[in-house]
Amino acid sequence: MKNDYKEHFIIENRIEELPVLSEKIEQLGKKWEFLSPLIMKINLVLEEALSNIIYYAFKDKEIHKIEVSISNKANKLIIEITDDGIPFDPTTSEQPDISLPASERPVGGLGIFLISKIMDTVGYSRKNNLNILTLTKFYENIERKNN
Amino acid sequence: MKISKEKITDFTVINIDGRIDTNNYSDLEEELNRLFNSRETNLIINCSGLNYICSSGLRVFLVTQKKAISVNGKLSFCNLQPAIKEIFTISGFTSIFQIFDTLEQAMNINSNLSC
């Protein structure tokens, strides 16, 4: 029997896959009775992580599969993203200095920064030539309907 | 995403509806570049219909603000939905852009500054 608290998606390394996935996450979020700001954050985190992988992880022109699993249990979301691209550990990325004025602010690095701010933990491991990114978030009851 | 613009007194107000994401942020970039090329550099982005923005969209705003500052122009925002405001706050954008609750406030305060 399929578990209600866990969902699994596979996308190809094409940026056009992202709005399709976003729509599925929207449906999943509704099924889990999440309010729209929480669904938006999940979609944002996925878009940032997946677009990074799609743009930078693959040095060939082949089609690659990227796996996304999401589980939701006891107010804890766990998102796991697996790809077979080149090793990349986002937890070691330099964080942008957001206190700088506009003229001095570097324009890059915001995507991974947003992931780390929205999620509670960001973990990375490399196993069997796969990058595995594990993101967790504890959410409040008020972020769901009928709380 | 739907972008429309209107000229109100000295300002160009840009209304953005829907989502700014990895697939469409370049449309926004092109539109803002077009405005800059026609010397419209006093911009107010009306976000009342904006319900999603990713880092690519935020980057477009940051780059535009850098360009605006260099020609004494300015980019400010109004009517941010709470979830979008939160993303702006997380990104440190509340300190590099003026963000107003309403379009009227954005126009009043900016007019006073330019007097």
XYZ file of N, CA, C and O in Angstrom, chain A residues 35-87:
212
model
N -1.098 25.419 4.097
C -1.527 26.719 3.580
C -0.534 27.169 2.502
O 0.617 26.732 2.474
N -0.988 28.090 1.651
C -0.177 28.405 0.472
C 1.222 28.977 0.763
O 2.149 28.687 0.005
N 1.445 29.764 1.849
C 2.840 30.210 2.068
C 3.816 29.045 2.281
O 4.956 29.096 1.814
N 3.357 27.996 2.952
C 4.235 26.842 3.177
C 4.488 26.107 1.852
O 5.620 25.716 1.542
N 3.432 25.957 1.042
C 3.596 25.305 -0.270
C 4.571 26.121 -1.122
O 5.450 25.580 -1.794
N 4.438 27.448 -1.057
C 5.329 28.309 -1.837
C 6.785 28.087 -1.433
O 7.672 28.017 -2.275
N 7.010 27.968 -0.122
C 8.394 27.785 0.336
C 8.968 26.448 -0.134
O 10.133 26.366 -0.530
N 8.144 25.407 -0.087
C 8.619 24.090 -0.554
C 8.969 24.186 -2.044
O 10.028 23.724 -2.479
N 8.091 24.826 -2.796
C 8.349 24.964 -4.231
C 9.584 25.819 -4.510
O 10.359 25.529 -5.430
N 9.776 26.839 -3.707
C 10.941 27.700 -3.896
C 12.233 26.919 -3.645
O 13.173 26.959 -4.453
N 12.256 26.202 -2.538
C 13.443 25.410 -2.190
C 13.746 24.379 -3.286
O 14.895 24.215 -3.705
N 12.690 23.713 -3.775
C 12.895 22.718 -4.834
C 13.406 23.374 -6.118
O 14.321 22.871 -6.767
N 12.821 24.508 -6.463
C 13.245 25.185 -7.694
C 14.715 25.602 -7.608
O 15.473 25.446 -8.562
N 15.109 26.131 -6.446
C 16.508 26.567 -6.292
C 17.462 25.383 -6.386
O 18.475 25.430 -7.095
N 17.134 24.317 -5.671
C 18.038 23.158 -5.652
C 18.091 22.495 -7.031
O 19.165 22.172 -7.541
N 16.912 22.317 -7.626
C 16.862 21.582 -8.902
C 17.424 22.403 -10.059
O 18.094 21.862 -10.940
N 17.195 23.710 -10.074
C 17.736 24.506 -11.182
C 19.263 24.525 -11.102
O 19.947 24.462 -12.119
N 19.807 24.552 -9.884
C 21.255 24.453 -9.713
C 21.794 23.161 -10.313
O 22.804 23.161 -11.024
N 21.109 22.070 -10.011
C 21.538 20.761 -10.525
C 21.438 20.756 -12.055
O 22.381 20.379 -12.755
N 20.289 21.216 -12.568
C 20.074 21.173 -14.023
C 21.109 22.035 -14.763
O 21.653 21.644 -15.783
N 21.410 23.205 -14.198
C 22.351 24.109 -14.877
C 23.815 23.675 -14.749
O 24.604 23.870 -15.661
N 24.174 23.118 -13.587
C 25.613 22.964 -13.318
C 26.115 21.540 -13.109
O 27.311 21.313 -13.137
N 25.208 20.575 -12.887
C 25.708 19.265 -12.448
C 26.178 18.364 -13.585
O 26.953 17.438 -13.361
N 25.690 18.628 -14.810
C 25.952 17.666 -15.871
C 26.857 18.254 -16.951
O 26.570 19.316 -17.498
N 27.928 17.555 -17.211
C 28.892 18.062 -18.184
C 28.679 17.445 -19.565
O 29.375 17.785 -20.515
N 27.759 16.489 -19.657
C 27.471 15.908 -20.969
C 26.122 16.427 -21.465
O 25.492 17.244 -20.823
N 25.706 15.959 -22.622
C 24.423 16.410 -23.180
C 23.341 15.346 -23.007
O 22.299 15.394 -23.650
N 23.625 14.366 -22.168
C 22.685 13.250 -22.001
C 21.494 13.653 -21.132
O 21.540 14.661 -20.422
N 20.457 12.831 -21.217
C 19.327 13.016 -20.308
C 19.657 12.329 -18.987
O 20.131 11.186 -18.969
N 19.462 13.041 -17.898
C 19.682 12.455 -16.571
C 18.390 12.528 -15.770
O 17.603 13.460 -15.931
N 18.216 11.546 -14.915
C 17.052 11.562 -14.024
C 17.451 12.171 -12.677
O 18.528 11.873 -12.154
N 16.577 12.990 -12.164
C 16.784 13.544 -10.820
C 15.604 13.091 -9.965
O 14.448 13.231 -10.372
N 15.928 12.515 -8.808
C 14.852 12.000 -7.944
C 14.568 12.957 -6.804
O 15.487 13.516 -6.204
N 13.296 13.132 -6.538
C 12.877 14.001 -5.434
C 11.912 13.210 -4.567
O 10.912 12.691 -5.064
N 12.227 13.078 -3.288
C 11.227 12.461 -2.412
C 10.892 13.436 -1.286
O 11.747 14.184 -0.814
N 9.638 13.427 -0.903
C 9.181 14.328 0.162
C 8.384 13.515 1.164
O 7.460 12.782 0.794
N 8.751 13.625 2.421
C 7.925 12.972 3.432
C 7.453 13.996 4.451
O 8.094 15.016 4.682
N 6.323 13.696 5.033
C 5.661 14.635 5.932
C 5.107 13.845 7.108
O 4.143 13.113 6.971
N 5.756 13.976 8.253
C 5.323 13.214 9.421
C 5.591 14.033 10.673
O 6.689 14.571 10.828
N 4.605 14.123 11.525
C 4.739 14.813 12.813
C 5.339 16.217 12.647
O 6.326 16.563 13.301
N 4.736 16.996 11.762
C 5.166 18.377 11.520
C 6.612 18.506 11.047
O 7.250 19.543 11.221
N 7.126 17.448 10.462
C 8.487 17.498 9.935
C 8.478 17.074 8.473
O 7.993 16.003 8.128
N 9.009 17.961 7.643
C 9.133 17.665 6.220
C 10.567 17.242 5.940
O 11.505 17.879 6.412
N 10.711 16.179 5.191
C 12.063 15.799 4.751
C 12.053 15.717 3.225
O 11.255 14.991 2.643
N 12.905 16.501 2.612
C 13.028 16.496 1.154
C 14.389 15.904 0.811
O 15.410 16.336 1.356
N 14.380 14.911 -0.069
C 15.656 14.329 -0.485
C 15.767 14.419 -2.002
O 14.849 14.025 -2.714
N 16.866 14.980 -2.463
C 17.085 15.150 -3.905
C 18.348 14.389 -4.293
O 19.412 14.595 -3.695
N 18.210 13.505 -5.276
C 19.353 12.672 -5.684
C 19.638 12.873 -7.168
O 18.727 12.804 -7.990
N 20.906 13.131 -7.480
C 21.282 13.268 -8.896
C 22.621 12.596 -9.139
O 23.389 12.380 -8.202
N 22.866 12.274 -10.410
C 24.135 11.599 -10.734
C 25.112 12.553 -11.441
O 25.899 12.141 -12.280
N 25.043 13.814 -11.073
C 25.946 14.810 -11.638
C 27.294 14.839 -10.923
O 27.582 13.984 -10.080
N 28.102 15.843 -11.291
C 29.420 15.966 -10.661
C 29.234 16.298 -9.170
O 28.211 16.870 -8.784
N 30.208 15.915 -8.333
C 30.049 16.170 -6.900
C 29.858 17.661 -6.628
O 30.589 18.487 -7.172
